[in-house]
XYZ file of C-alpha atoms in Angstrom:
516
model
C 5.430 -17.612 17.235
C 7.016 -19.680 19.284
C 10.412 -18.726 17.337
C 9.944 -15.479 17.929
C 9.550 -15.333 21.074
C 12.626 -17.179 22.431
C 14.345 -15.067 19.995
C 13.133 -12.189 21.918
C 13.732 -13.597 24.992
C 17.225 -14.532 24.576
C 18.194 -11.218 23.076
C 16.468 -9.268 26.392
C 18.554 -11.175 28.557
C 21.965 -10.716 26.449
C 21.090 -6.879 26.028
C 20.212 -6.416 30.061
C 23.774 -7.976 30.624
C 26.250 -5.810 32.215
C 28.138 -3.431 29.029
C 30.827 -1.163 29.409
C 30.479 1.993 28.450
C 32.694 4.081 26.650
C 33.035 8.258 26.767
C 33.218 9.620 23.393
C 35.881 11.758 21.958
C 34.726 15.401 21.695
C 35.612 14.998 18.059
C 33.149 12.708 17.039
C 29.942 13.478 14.733
C 26.840 14.613 16.159
C 24.755 11.472 16.820
C 27.402 9.256 17.802
C 26.502 7.448 21.238
C 28.310 4.813 23.882
C 29.994 1.951 22.140
C 27.890 -0.994 20.691
C 29.282 -3.872 24.030
C 32.299 -6.305 22.527
C 30.731 -8.847 24.713
C 27.149 -8.623 23.086
C 28.367 -8.992 19.692
C 31.087 -11.705 20.548
C 27.457 -13.938 22.025
C 26.056 -13.300 18.650
C 26.090 -16.492 16.439
C 28.196 -15.301 13.474
C 30.011 -16.798 10.608
C 31.730 -14.154 8.799
C 32.376 -15.270 5.239
C 28.748 -17.050 5.000
C 27.140 -16.517 1.840
C 23.454 -17.056 1.748
C 21.909 -16.842 -1.765
C 19.187 -14.462 -1.731
C 16.138 -15.017 -4.494
C 15.363 -13.324 -7.369
C 12.907 -11.069 -5.653
C 15.765 -9.670 -3.178
C 18.457 -9.527 -6.217
C 16.397 -7.621 -8.020
C 15.687 -5.194 -4.967
C 19.381 -5.110 -4.601
C 20.499 -4.241 -8.519
C 17.984 -1.058 -8.291
C 20.815 0.069 -5.032
C 23.729 0.379 -7.593
C 21.956 2.797 -10.317
C 19.782 6.128 -10.073
C 17.046 4.119 -8.351
C 19.114 3.244 -4.968
C 16.485 4.970 -2.608
C 13.335 3.496 -4.394
C 12.647 0.107 -2.298
C 13.295 1.792 1.356
C 10.125 0.605 3.772
C 9.875 3.191 6.136
C 8.431 2.352 9.658
C 7.352 5.083 11.922
C 6.925 3.880 15.668
C 5.471 6.533 18.304
C 6.353 6.069 21.841
C 5.176 6.439 25.020
C 8.062 7.487 26.841
C 11.837 7.588 25.438
C 14.048 4.669 26.187
C 17.050 6.244 25.736
C 19.690 5.725 22.594
C 21.828 3.460 24.419
C 19.130 1.038 25.772
C 17.463 1.313 22.277
C 20.534 0.510 20.504
C 21.450 -2.435 22.708
C 18.528 -4.096 22.991
C 17.208 -3.476 19.157
C 20.573 -3.254 17.950
C 21.160 -6.755 19.296
C 17.869 -8.451 18.376
C 18.308 -7.311 14.523
C 21.920 -8.376 14.693
C 20.941 -12.091 15.700
C 19.526 -12.349 12.301
C 21.979 -13.122 9.826
C 20.799 -10.956 6.938
C 20.866 -7.963 9.010
C 24.646 -8.778 9.684
C 25.006 -9.044 5.886
C 25.788 -7.244 2.712
C 24.668 -8.223 -0.765
C 27.376 -9.400 -2.978
C 27.093 -10.178 -7.133
C 30.353 -11.346 -8.823
C 28.727 -10.007 -11.987
C 25.527 -8.303 -12.608
C 24.035 -11.457 -14.391
C 25.279 -13.845 -11.472
C 23.097 -14.576 -8.836
C 23.110 -12.401 -5.382
C 24.547 -13.667 -2.116
C 23.961 -11.924 1.864
C 27.398 -12.739 3.009
C 28.151 -12.323 6.816
C 30.300 -9.741 7.835
C 33.092 -9.650 10.756
C 31.145 -8.218 13.814
C 33.963 -5.826 14.478
C 32.999 -4.002 11.114
C 29.773 -3.473 12.051
C 29.422 0.485 12.599
C 26.623 0.876 15.150
C 26.912 4.427 15.004
C 25.689 4.296 11.244
C 22.909 1.747 11.700
C 21.679 3.811 14.746
C 21.152 7.216 14.649
C 19.951 10.287 16.351
C 17.911 13.175 14.907
C 16.012 16.113 16.058
C 17.239 16.337 18.726
C 17.850 19.890 19.356
C 14.108 20.439 19.701
C 11.193 18.674 20.519
C 9.009 18.203 17.413
C 5.385 17.496 17.260
C 3.940 14.436 15.112
C 3.569 16.666 12.142
C 7.032 17.716 11.924
C 8.245 14.601 12.304
C 6.145 13.464 9.169
C 7.622 16.433 7.328
C 11.059 15.242 8.286
C 10.221 11.779 6.744
C 9.107 13.151 3.880
C 12.099 14.425 2.579
C 14.693 12.513 4.696
C 15.864 10.649 1.443
C 16.648 13.330 -0.493
C 19.951 14.467 1.810
C 20.768 10.078 2.272
C 23.053 8.440 0.715
C 23.056 4.744 1.773
C 26.306 2.827 2.245
C 25.502 -0.095 0.098
C 29.194 -1.706 1.659
C 27.357 -2.150 4.747
C 24.102 -3.973 5.837
C 21.103 -2.396 4.103
C 19.480 -1.056 7.438
C 19.289 2.014 9.678
C 17.123 3.230 13.120
C 16.694 6.933 13.705
C 15.675 8.212 16.856
C 13.927 11.089 17.951
C 14.416 11.312 22.053
C 12.070 13.547 22.642
C 8.898 14.996 21.579
C 6.254 17.826 22.054
C 3.957 15.249 23.877
C 6.874 13.564 25.780
C 7.383 10.427 24.568
C 10.070 9.399 21.420
C 10.193 8.177 17.965
C 11.455 5.007 16.274
C 12.152 5.841 12.652
C 12.786 2.298 10.818
C 14.831 2.276 7.082
C 15.017 -1.503 6.257
C 15.674 -2.281 2.250
C 13.423 -4.410 0.551
C 15.962 -6.850 -0.817
C 16.212 -8.054 3.071
C 12.688 -9.093 2.994
C 9.223 -9.094 2.111
C 6.155 -7.384 3.819
C 5.364 -10.482 5.866
C 8.750 -11.250 6.839
C 9.229 -7.419 8.204
C 6.361 -7.825 10.474
C 8.259 -10.949 11.504
C 10.930 -8.873 12.205
C 8.740 -6.041 14.296
C 7.616 -9.156 16.219
C 11.651 -10.042 17.133
C 11.964 -6.617 18.041
C 9.272 -6.381 21.177
C 10.063 -7.090 24.091
C 10.131 -10.805 25.574
C 6.776 -9.948 28.068
C 4.731 -8.934 25.128
C 6.391 -12.179 22.878
C 5.214 -14.124 25.343
C 2.018 -12.686 26.059
C 1.011 -12.919 22.501
C 2.212 -16.494 22.083
C 0.044 -17.442 25.265
C -2.884 -15.653 23.313
C -2.142 -17.503 20.076
C -1.861 -21.281 21.918
C -5.328 -20.119 24.058
C -7.251 -19.243 20.745
C -6.128 -22.537 19.072
C -7.211 -24.971 22.130
C -10.171 -22.566 22.329
C -13.219 -24.271 20.517
C -13.776 -22.196 17.201
C -17.408 -20.813 16.365
C -19.270 -22.791 13.707
C -18.533 -21.915 9.982
C -21.053 -20.986 7.924
C -21.096 -23.159 4.457
C -20.316 -20.183 1.770
C -21.266 -21.218 -1.740
C -18.146 -21.121 -4.197
C -17.968 -17.977 -6.182
C -17.175 -19.742 -9.173
C -18.415 -22.564 -10.934
C -15.530 -25.596 -12.213
C -15.937 -24.164 -15.592
C -15.395 -20.701 -14.632
C -12.487 -21.858 -12.380
C -10.670 -23.750 -15.385
C -10.947 -20.662 -17.487
C -9.471 -18.038 -14.454
C -6.827 -20.685 -14.577
C -6.122 -20.710 -18.150
C -6.224 -16.578 -18.631
C -3.969 -16.625 -15.432
C -1.215 -18.689 -17.266
C -1.660 -16.185 -20.183
C -1.110 -13.341 -17.740
C 1.651 -14.692 -15.988
C 3.437 -15.122 -19.284
C 2.693 -11.639 -20.441
C 2.927 -9.903 -17.189
C 6.221 -7.918 -18.812
C 3.837 -6.510 -21.891
C 0.969 -5.174 -19.657
C 0.218 -1.836 -20.457
C 0.117 1.020 -17.875
C -2.465 2.963 -16.294
C -3.341 6.194 -18.241
C -2.179 9.392 -16.603
C -4.341 10.867 -13.597
C -3.972 13.219 -11.323
C -2.354 10.466 -8.325
C -0.026 9.406 -10.713
C 3.716 11.335 -11.971
C 3.530 9.594 -15.791
C 6.027 6.677 -16.617
C 9.296 7.983 -17.367
C 10.198 5.173 -14.370
C 11.676 7.332 -11.774
C 10.896 8.162 -7.910
C 10.938 11.689 -6.815
C 12.953 11.575 -3.366
C 10.554 13.957 -1.322
C 7.521 12.205 -0.344
C 4.543 13.547 0.799
C 1.828 11.516 2.800
C -1.176 11.947 4.913
C -3.253 9.290 7.126
C -6.940 8.716 7.227
C -8.701 8.501 10.594
C -8.550 5.408 12.845
C -11.282 3.000 12.931
C -12.087 0.552 15.370
C -11.636 -2.915 13.761
C -14.590 -4.525 15.784
C -16.478 -2.204 14.076
C -14.864 -3.333 10.472
C -15.413 -7.265 11.838
C -19.563 -6.784 12.635
C -19.745 -5.211 8.949
C -17.882 -8.237 7.842
C -19.882 -10.520 9.570
C -23.265 -9.290 7.936
C -21.901 -10.458 4.480
C -22.056 -13.805 3.419
C -18.298 -14.683 2.943
C -16.472 -11.568 3.376
C -13.360 -10.954 4.382
C -11.720 -7.842 6.569
C -9.565 -6.955 3.689
C -12.640 -7.179 1.124
C -14.552 -4.607 3.417
C -11.473 -2.375 3.374
C -11.023 -2.333 -0.480
C -14.321 -1.191 -0.982
C -13.529 1.595 1.564
C -10.352 2.599 -0.169
C -12.169 2.151 -3.695
C -14.773 4.342 -2.481
C -12.494 7.106 -0.592
C -10.436 7.627 -4.263
C -13.240 7.740 -5.893
C -14.375 11.041 -3.848
C -11.268 12.386 -4.324
C -11.223 12.352 -8.361
C -14.287 13.620 -8.257
C -13.622 16.495 -5.806
C -10.781 17.069 -8.505
C -12.576 16.964 -11.688
C -10.594 14.588 -12.966
C -12.542 13.588 -16.372
C -10.212 10.920 -17.591
C -10.829 8.987 -14.387
C -14.156 9.523 -14.395
C -14.884 9.361 -17.541
C -13.545 5.458 -17.170
C -9.940 5.489 -17.704
C -8.297 2.832 -15.816
C -6.503 2.928 -12.396
C -5.370 0.165 -10.539
C -3.437 -1.107 -7.617
C -0.360 -3.388 -7.594
C -0.096 -5.293 -4.221
C 2.242 -8.199 -3.272
C 1.062 -11.606 -3.074
C 3.097 -14.158 -1.116
C 4.369 -16.951 -3.372
C 5.179 -19.256 -0.047
C 4.142 -22.775 -0.067
C 1.137 -22.635 1.817
C 1.925 -22.790 5.985
C 5.675 -21.589 4.877
C 7.161 -19.116 7.649
C 7.788 -15.758 6.852
C 11.229 -16.597 7.868
C 13.715 -19.241 6.442
C 16.821 -21.164 8.023
C 16.071 -17.955 10.409
C 16.133 -15.061 7.982
C 13.533 -13.305 6.659
C 12.603 -13.852 2.918
C 11.633 -12.285 -0.226
C 8.494 -14.719 -1.213
C 6.178 -12.279 -3.179
C 4.673 -11.267 -6.838
C 2.391 -8.894 -7.661
C -1.244 -8.976 -8.752
C -3.386 -5.883 -9.960
C -6.769 -4.739 -9.151
C -8.699 -2.575 -10.770
C -10.662 0.514 -8.768
C -14.606 0.097 -9.737
C -15.786 3.854 -9.715
C -19.298 3.402 -11.238
C -21.205 6.483 -9.940
C -24.630 4.670 -9.070
C -26.186 2.478 -7.022
C -25.644 1.934 -3.517
C -22.039 0.989 -2.284
C -23.019 -2.792 -1.510
C -23.429 -3.323 -5.195
C -19.855 -1.852 -5.763
C -18.548 -4.374 -2.729
C -19.739 -7.490 -4.580
C -18.364 -6.398 -7.930
C -14.943 -5.651 -5.626
C -15.381 -9.060 -3.963
C -16.077 -10.872 -7.417
C -12.743 -9.146 -8.680
C -10.587 -9.864 -5.050
C -11.938 -13.776 -5.370
C -10.767 -14.209 -8.954
C -7.149 -12.959 -8.168
C -6.869 -15.756 -5.582
C -7.500 -18.350 -7.899
C -5.691 -17.257 -10.774
C -2.164 -18.322 -11.266
C -0.639 -15.055 -12.525
C 1.508 -14.171 -10.291
C 3.232 -17.249 -9.480
C 3.933 -18.168 -13.229
C 5.241 -14.624 -13.725
C 7.976 -14.579 -11.126
C 8.880 -18.086 -12.478
C 9.163 -16.704 -15.850
C 11.153 -13.666 -14.281
C 13.553 -16.288 -12.447
C 13.638 -17.891 -15.558
C 14.566 -14.731 -18.086
C 16.857 -12.992 -15.061
C 20.248 -14.870 -15.946
C 20.059 -13.836 -19.679
C 19.494 -10.405 -18.815
C 22.040 -7.412 -17.838
C 21.556 -5.860 -14.582
C 20.515 -2.024 -16.298
C 17.919 -4.349 -18.433
C 16.874 -6.210 -15.307
C 16.309 -2.730 -13.375
C 14.548 -1.284 -16.672
C 12.372 -4.590 -16.056
C 11.578 -4.373 -12.522
C 10.693 -0.572 -12.719
C 8.385 -1.067 -15.739
C 6.634 -3.322 -13.621
C 6.343 -1.089 -11.169
C 5.612 1.662 -13.067
C 2.404 -0.317 -14.578
C -0.352 0.449 -11.873
C -1.328 3.961 -10.605
C -0.398 3.081 -6.957
C 1.226 0.436 -4.821
C -1.078 -1.196 -2.389
C 0.325 -2.856 0.806
C -1.528 -4.625 4.040
C 0.196 -4.484 7.515
C -1.608 -6.589 10.347
C 0.837 -5.501 13.508
C -0.146 -7.001 16.977
C -3.422 -6.395 18.204
C -2.449 -5.338 21.858
C 0.083 -2.585 22.855
C 3.629 -3.283 22.583
C 6.804 -2.702 24.015
C 9.953 -1.746 22.569
C 13.404 -1.366 25.063
C 10.767 -0.552 27.798
C 8.794 1.758 25.871
C 4.894 1.483 24.674
C 4.371 1.791 21.305
C 1.333 3.924 21.271
C 0.914 4.405 17.095
C 3.078 3.045 14.354
C 2.869 3.517 10.878
C 4.600 2.120 7.338
C 5.385 3.778 4.303
C 7.404 2.433 0.767
C 9.769 4.642 -0.706
C 8.356 2.641 -4.486
C 8.341 3.261 -8.113
C 4.999 4.093 -8.630
C 3.945 7.891 -7.129
C 0.977 6.911 -4.959
C 1.623 3.957 -2.051
C -0.989 2.808 0.005
C -0.568 1.502 3.285
C -3.240 -0.281 5.612
C -2.395 -0.963 8.689
C -3.932 -2.355 11.573
C -2.619 -1.879 15.420
C -4.091 -2.467 18.645
C -7.679 -2.726 17.611
C -7.420 0.269 15.031
C -7.202 -0.092 11.447
C -6.257 3.544 9.032
C -4.599 3.787 5.558
C -1.494 6.026 4.771
C -1.659 7.981 1.438
C 2.511 8.711 0.208
C 2.332 10.566 -2.843
C 5.772 11.838 -5.287
C 6.552 15.146 -3.829
C 6.407 16.540 -7.424
C 2.340 16.058 -7.586
C 0.267 18.654 -7.451
C -2.250 16.559 -5.194
C -2.429 17.521 -1.633
C -2.914 13.757 0.276
C -4.613 15.078 3.061
C -7.375 15.607 0.100
C -7.624 11.960 -0.691
C -7.877 10.671 2.775
C -10.714 13.043 3.910
C -13.808 10.826 2.614
C -12.195 7.861 4.564
C -14.204 7.984 7.934
C -17.325 9.434 6.206
C -17.418 6.523 3.843
C -16.902 3.685 6.136
C -20.098 5.436 8.156
C -22.418 5.700 5.417
C -21.399 2.049 4.361
C -21.818 0.529 7.841
C -25.151 2.336 8.120
C -26.286 0.484 4.783
C -25.312 -2.854 5.741
C -26.287 -3.131 8.875
C -29.633 -1.384 7.820
C -30.229 -4.489 6.549
C -33.024 -6.859 7.775
C -31.409 -9.821 8.982
C -28.722 -11.877 10.153
C -26.852 -12.162 6.818
C -26.323 -10.350 3.290
C -26.457 -13.013 0.799
C -23.627 -12.661 -2.070
C -25.279 -11.828 -5.556
C -25.198 -15.341 -7.808
C -25.315 -15.059 -11.240
C -26.134 -18.005 -13.393
C -22.754 -18.039 -15.638
C -20.982 -17.808 -12.526
C -22.220 -21.061 -11.503
C -21.316 -22.940 -14.772
């Protein structure tokens, strides 16, 4: 947080310096605006031509850009602002903060498909800010639903320029409620979800960042509440078995069979529709989720959220009459797991990084007993995943194989792995107090990923509220609004079930075999 705070403050000081505004010629294309100030670019600590080697994950994501899947790994953020900062202020402040990060002023280069990939810095004079910052929907004052409709189809008509840094900022200057919207398009090659949160932290205004840093320091110095001693889920023999099984799973990950087709999955043709449709669950106060979590021995907030997602999807499949799923067909979620060393920073050498592998969690749709029974089963599965070395072994195996694979083979392998699960899941923990960007308060935010899977599930907590985005392949018949409909009801029911328990703590069931 300290580095992020300093970067944000330094960026704000530079961006607020007096700048020259250049009038546009009448022939300029729609979306052009005042020239990015030369003095701001000159103050950047840039070194054109500097090469920084990309990780195997960044290389895979960048290789996908060279073929038909060039739009399949773009992280899309939608930030609703209370007021409009104006495109010039947004570009001058946010633009400088992004360009202060070397990877945002670099292009991906490879000598050959099988050679290592590098992020190579370009000269700042070659950075086209009219490409990276675009005004959209400026002839109307769109509603929130109309903004979502725009985002759902924007990849159909957009062709990224792969010779430029892999990011764009779209700006809606006016909305129906008097605010504005910032839409980010950042390629996954730049960084994984953990580092993308750090990018967000570096974009917020210096006051917010300083407040966040002060709060974090206060929390560190405050005396923590005494922790309950929680018995380990598994005994030494079970842990050894999980470890050995994880090594096998990691070595054979590319041979894993995909989920059978269901109503939320397009099949396995290995292509992503460029038309998406999505909906968002209602928000639940984070404090309510914590209160439920605190009643369950050894539970985490993520454990509770996974139960909510499990039950919400189960009720959708029942309402949709998906017989295959209801008869026991496997439905799994693929989710990123950080492969960073413990306590490692999200940024390396002041750049975001891609240090992830994928884990798989099978949903449990048993239609019997109280929800708390399924909660413990899901938590047990999650605890196994935490102990398994499969993601680390899998990514090392892929790193060793990659020099021997052509780009087309590497792409086929990457898309095949991405197509194993019914859906991809991510969990973003954004700031828990309101933040500002270019002086405008961020009232709401959401993230979606145009992924090779046909279903994306994005859990997000911001400003004390938690919800989930459901993003579907536009060619599916399923309506995402039907998928999210039971979210609030499920939580209300689970909350009542847990809080009705007579006692301070609900102990986790333990079997004799687990103790071995």
